[in-house]
mmCIF file of C-alpha atoms and ligand atoms in Angstrom:
data_model
loop_
_atom_site.group_PDB
_atom_site.id
_atom_site.type_symbol
_atom_site.label_atom_id
_atom_site.label_comp_id
_atom_site.label_asym_id
_atom_site.label_seq_id
_atom_site.Cartn_x
_atom_site.Cartn_y
_atom_site.Cartn_z
ATOM 1 C CA UNK A 1 -0.039 17.599 -11.240
ATOM 2 C CA UNK A 2 -1.249 17.805 -14.815
ATOM 3 C CA UNK A 3 -3.317 20.930 -15.621
ATOM 4 C CA UNK A 4 -6.378 18.894 -16.637
ATOM 5 C CA UNK A 5 -6.357 17.074 -13.301
ATOM 6 C CA UNK A 6 -6.128 20.352 -11.417
ATOM 7 C CA UNK A 7 -8.989 21.717 -13.495
ATOM 8 C CA UNK A 8 -11.102 18.634 -12.760
ATOM 9 C CA UNK A 9 -10.336 18.884 -9.047
ATOM 10 C CA UNK A 10 -11.267 22.561 -8.841
ATOM 11 C CA UNK A 11 -14.430 22.120 -10.908
ATOM 12 C CA UNK A 12 -15.514 19.160 -8.779
ATOM 13 C CA UNK A 13 -15.000 21.106 -5.539
ATOM 14 C CA UNK A 14 -17.017 24.070 -6.828
ATOM 15 C CA UNK A 15 -19.686 21.934 -8.522
ATOM 16 C CA UNK A 16 -18.787 23.138 -11.998
ATOM 17 C CA UNK A 17 -18.467 19.781 -13.757
ATOM 18 C CA UNK A 18 -20.925 19.140 -16.594
ATOM 19 C CA UNK A 19 -23.242 16.803 -14.701
ATOM 20 C CA UNK A 20 -26.725 16.612 -16.142
ATOM 21 C CA UNK A 21 -28.056 18.694 -13.229
ATOM 22 C CA UNK A 22 -25.552 21.443 -14.045
ATOM 23 C CA UNK A 23 -26.299 21.200 -17.779
ATOM 24 C CA UNK A 24 -29.983 21.781 -16.976
ATOM 25 C CA UNK A 25 -29.014 24.701 -14.718
ATOM 26 C CA UNK A 26 -26.914 26.165 -17.562
ATOM 27 C CA UNK A 27 -29.732 25.722 -20.090
ATOM 28 C CA UNK A 28 -27.883 23.056 -22.093
ATOM 29 C CA UNK A 29 -30.148 20.112 -21.334
ATOM 30 C CA UNK A 30 -33.793 19.513 -20.475
ATOM 31 C CA UNK A 31 -33.546 16.717 -17.882
ATOM 32 C CA UNK A 32 -30.992 16.000 -15.141
ATOM 33 C CA UNK A 33 -31.510 12.253 -15.416
ATOM 34 C CA UNK A 34 -28.650 9.816 -14.786
ATOM 35 C CA UNK A 35 -28.408 7.457 -17.772
ATOM 36 C CA UNK A 36 -27.513 4.568 -15.465
ATOM 37 C CA UNK A 37 -30.107 4.733 -12.683
ATOM 38 C CA UNK A 38 -32.474 7.454 -13.905
ATOM 39 C CA UNK A 39 -31.993 9.411 -10.663
ATOM 40 C CA UNK A 40 -30.942 13.057 -10.585
ATOM 41 C CA UNK A 41 -27.364 13.214 -11.886
ATOM 42 C CA UNK A 42 -25.440 15.718 -9.781
ATOM 43 C CA UNK A 43 -21.655 15.869 -9.432
ATOM 44 C CA UNK A 44 -21.886 14.003 -6.116
ATOM 45 C CA UNK A 45 -24.093 11.404 -7.778
ATOM 46 C CA UNK A 46 -21.546 10.815 -10.551
ATOM 47 C CA UNK A 47 -18.547 10.722 -8.262
ATOM 48 C CA UNK A 48 -19.855 8.624 -5.385
ATOM 49 C CA UNK A 49 -23.533 7.825 -5.044
ATOM 50 C CA UNK A 50 -24.971 6.256 -8.183
ATOM 51 C CA UNK A 51 -26.223 2.847 -7.056
ATOM 52 C CA UNK A 52 -25.903 1.326 -10.529
ATOM 53 C CA UNK A 53 -22.297 2.514 -10.843
ATOM 54 C CA UNK A 54 -21.662 1.061 -7.396
ATOM 55 C CA UNK A 55 -23.243 -2.294 -8.311
ATOM 56 C CA UNK A 56 -21.144 -2.418 -11.507
ATOM 57 C CA UNK A 57 -18.006 -1.758 -9.429
ATOM 58 C CA UNK A 58 -17.186 1.389 -11.379
ATOM 59 C CA UNK A 59 -16.053 3.153 -8.193
ATOM 60 C CA UNK A 60 -13.787 0.231 -7.322
ATOM 61 C CA UNK A 61 -12.287 0.353 -10.801
ATOM 62 C CA UNK A 62 -11.680 4.119 -10.492
ATOM 63 C CA UNK A 63 -10.221 3.662 -6.983
ATOM 64 C CA UNK A 64 -7.831 0.982 -8.255
ATOM 65 C CA UNK A 65 -6.772 3.129 -11.221
ATOM 66 C CA UNK A 66 -5.876 5.964 -8.831
ATOM 67 C CA UNK A 67 -3.820 3.560 -6.708
ATOM 68 C CA UNK A 68 -2.057 2.217 -9.814
ATOM 69 C CA UNK A 69 -1.181 5.768 -10.844
ATOM 70 C CA UNK A 70 0.139 6.569 -7.367
ATOM 71 C CA UNK A 71 2.195 3.357 -7.326
ATOM 72 C CA UNK A 72 3.631 4.220 -10.731
ATOM 73 C CA UNK A 73 4.606 7.741 -9.648
ATOM 74 C CA UNK A 74 6.154 6.462 -6.406
ATOM 75 C CA UNK A 75 8.027 3.719 -8.231
ATOM 76 C CA UNK A 76 9.409 6.194 -10.771
ATOM 77 C CA UNK A 77 10.408 8.652 -8.059
ATOM 78 C CA UNK A 78 12.047 5.890 -6.051
ATOM 79 C CA UNK A 79 14.083 4.851 -9.103
ATOM 80 C CA UNK A 80 15.266 8.407 -9.611
ATOM 81 C CA UNK A 81 16.201 8.935 -5.981
ATOM 82 C CA UNK A 82 18.020 5.973 -4.564
ATOM 83 C CA UNK A 83 20.330 7.239 -1.833
ATOM 84 C CA UNK A 84 23.255 4.972 -0.996
ATOM 85 C CA UNK A 85 22.945 3.039 2.222
ATOM 86 C CA UNK A 86 25.468 4.025 4.869
ATOM 87 C CA UNK A 87 28.224 1.465 5.238
ATOM 88 C CA UNK A 88 27.820 1.476 9.012
ATOM 89 C CA UNK A 89 25.166 1.760 11.713
ATOM 90 C CA UNK A 90 25.522 3.964 14.752
ATOM 91 C CA UNK A 91 24.448 2.389 18.045
ATOM 92 C CA UNK A 92 24.197 4.289 21.306
ATOM 93 C CA UNK A 93 25.079 2.474 24.543
ATOM 94 C CA UNK A 94 23.209 2.925 27.828
ATOM 95 C CA UNK A 95 25.881 5.390 28.900
ATOM 96 C CA UNK A 96 25.383 7.470 25.760
ATOM 97 C CA UNK A 97 28.605 6.454 24.014
ATOM 98 C CA UNK A 98 28.262 5.886 20.302
ATOM 99 C CA UNK A 99 29.492 2.694 18.664
ATOM 100 C CA UNK A 100 29.802 2.221 14.939
ATOM 101 C CA UNK A 101 29.196 -1.131 13.322
ATOM 102 C CA UNK A 102 29.871 -1.921 9.673
ATOM 103 C CA UNK A 103 27.037 -3.499 7.718
ATOM 104 C CA UNK A 104 29.273 -6.487 6.903
ATOM 105 C CA UNK A 105 28.876 -7.555 10.568
ATOM 106 C CA UNK A 106 32.503 -6.819 11.379
ATOM 107 C CA UNK A 107 32.440 -4.681 14.496
ATOM 108 C CA UNK A 108 34.467 -1.546 14.862
ATOM 109 C CA UNK A 109 34.277 1.114 17.511
HETATM 110 ZN ZN1 ZN B 1 -27.088 7.124 -11.348
#
C-alpha cells in the first residue's frame, strides 16, 4: 500500500485528519462548520455522514473509485500470475480409486 494511503488510514482511525473540528481544536480555524451542510465537520462527518455529500452521491462515487482501484490491482496481479491449467483432472471413484481424465475429453486411467 502506498505510504500516503497508510498515513490517511492511520490518521482517520485516530481522528487526526484535518477536519474543521480538528482544525478548531488545533487552533487553526475559528469554526468547525461543514461547507456543504453547515453542520459540525468531524472526520466521521466527512467520511460518512454529511447529508449533502450523500444527496450528491459523493460517497457512491468514492465507493466506486475504490472498487475500480481494487479491480485494477486484481486484474494486474492476475495477468502477472497465470498458472498453467493441468492437462488432466483427477476423479475419485466411490471405492477411492483415482482416475485421470485429460481435458481433451479423451479418457485415460
Ligand atoms: Zn456536511
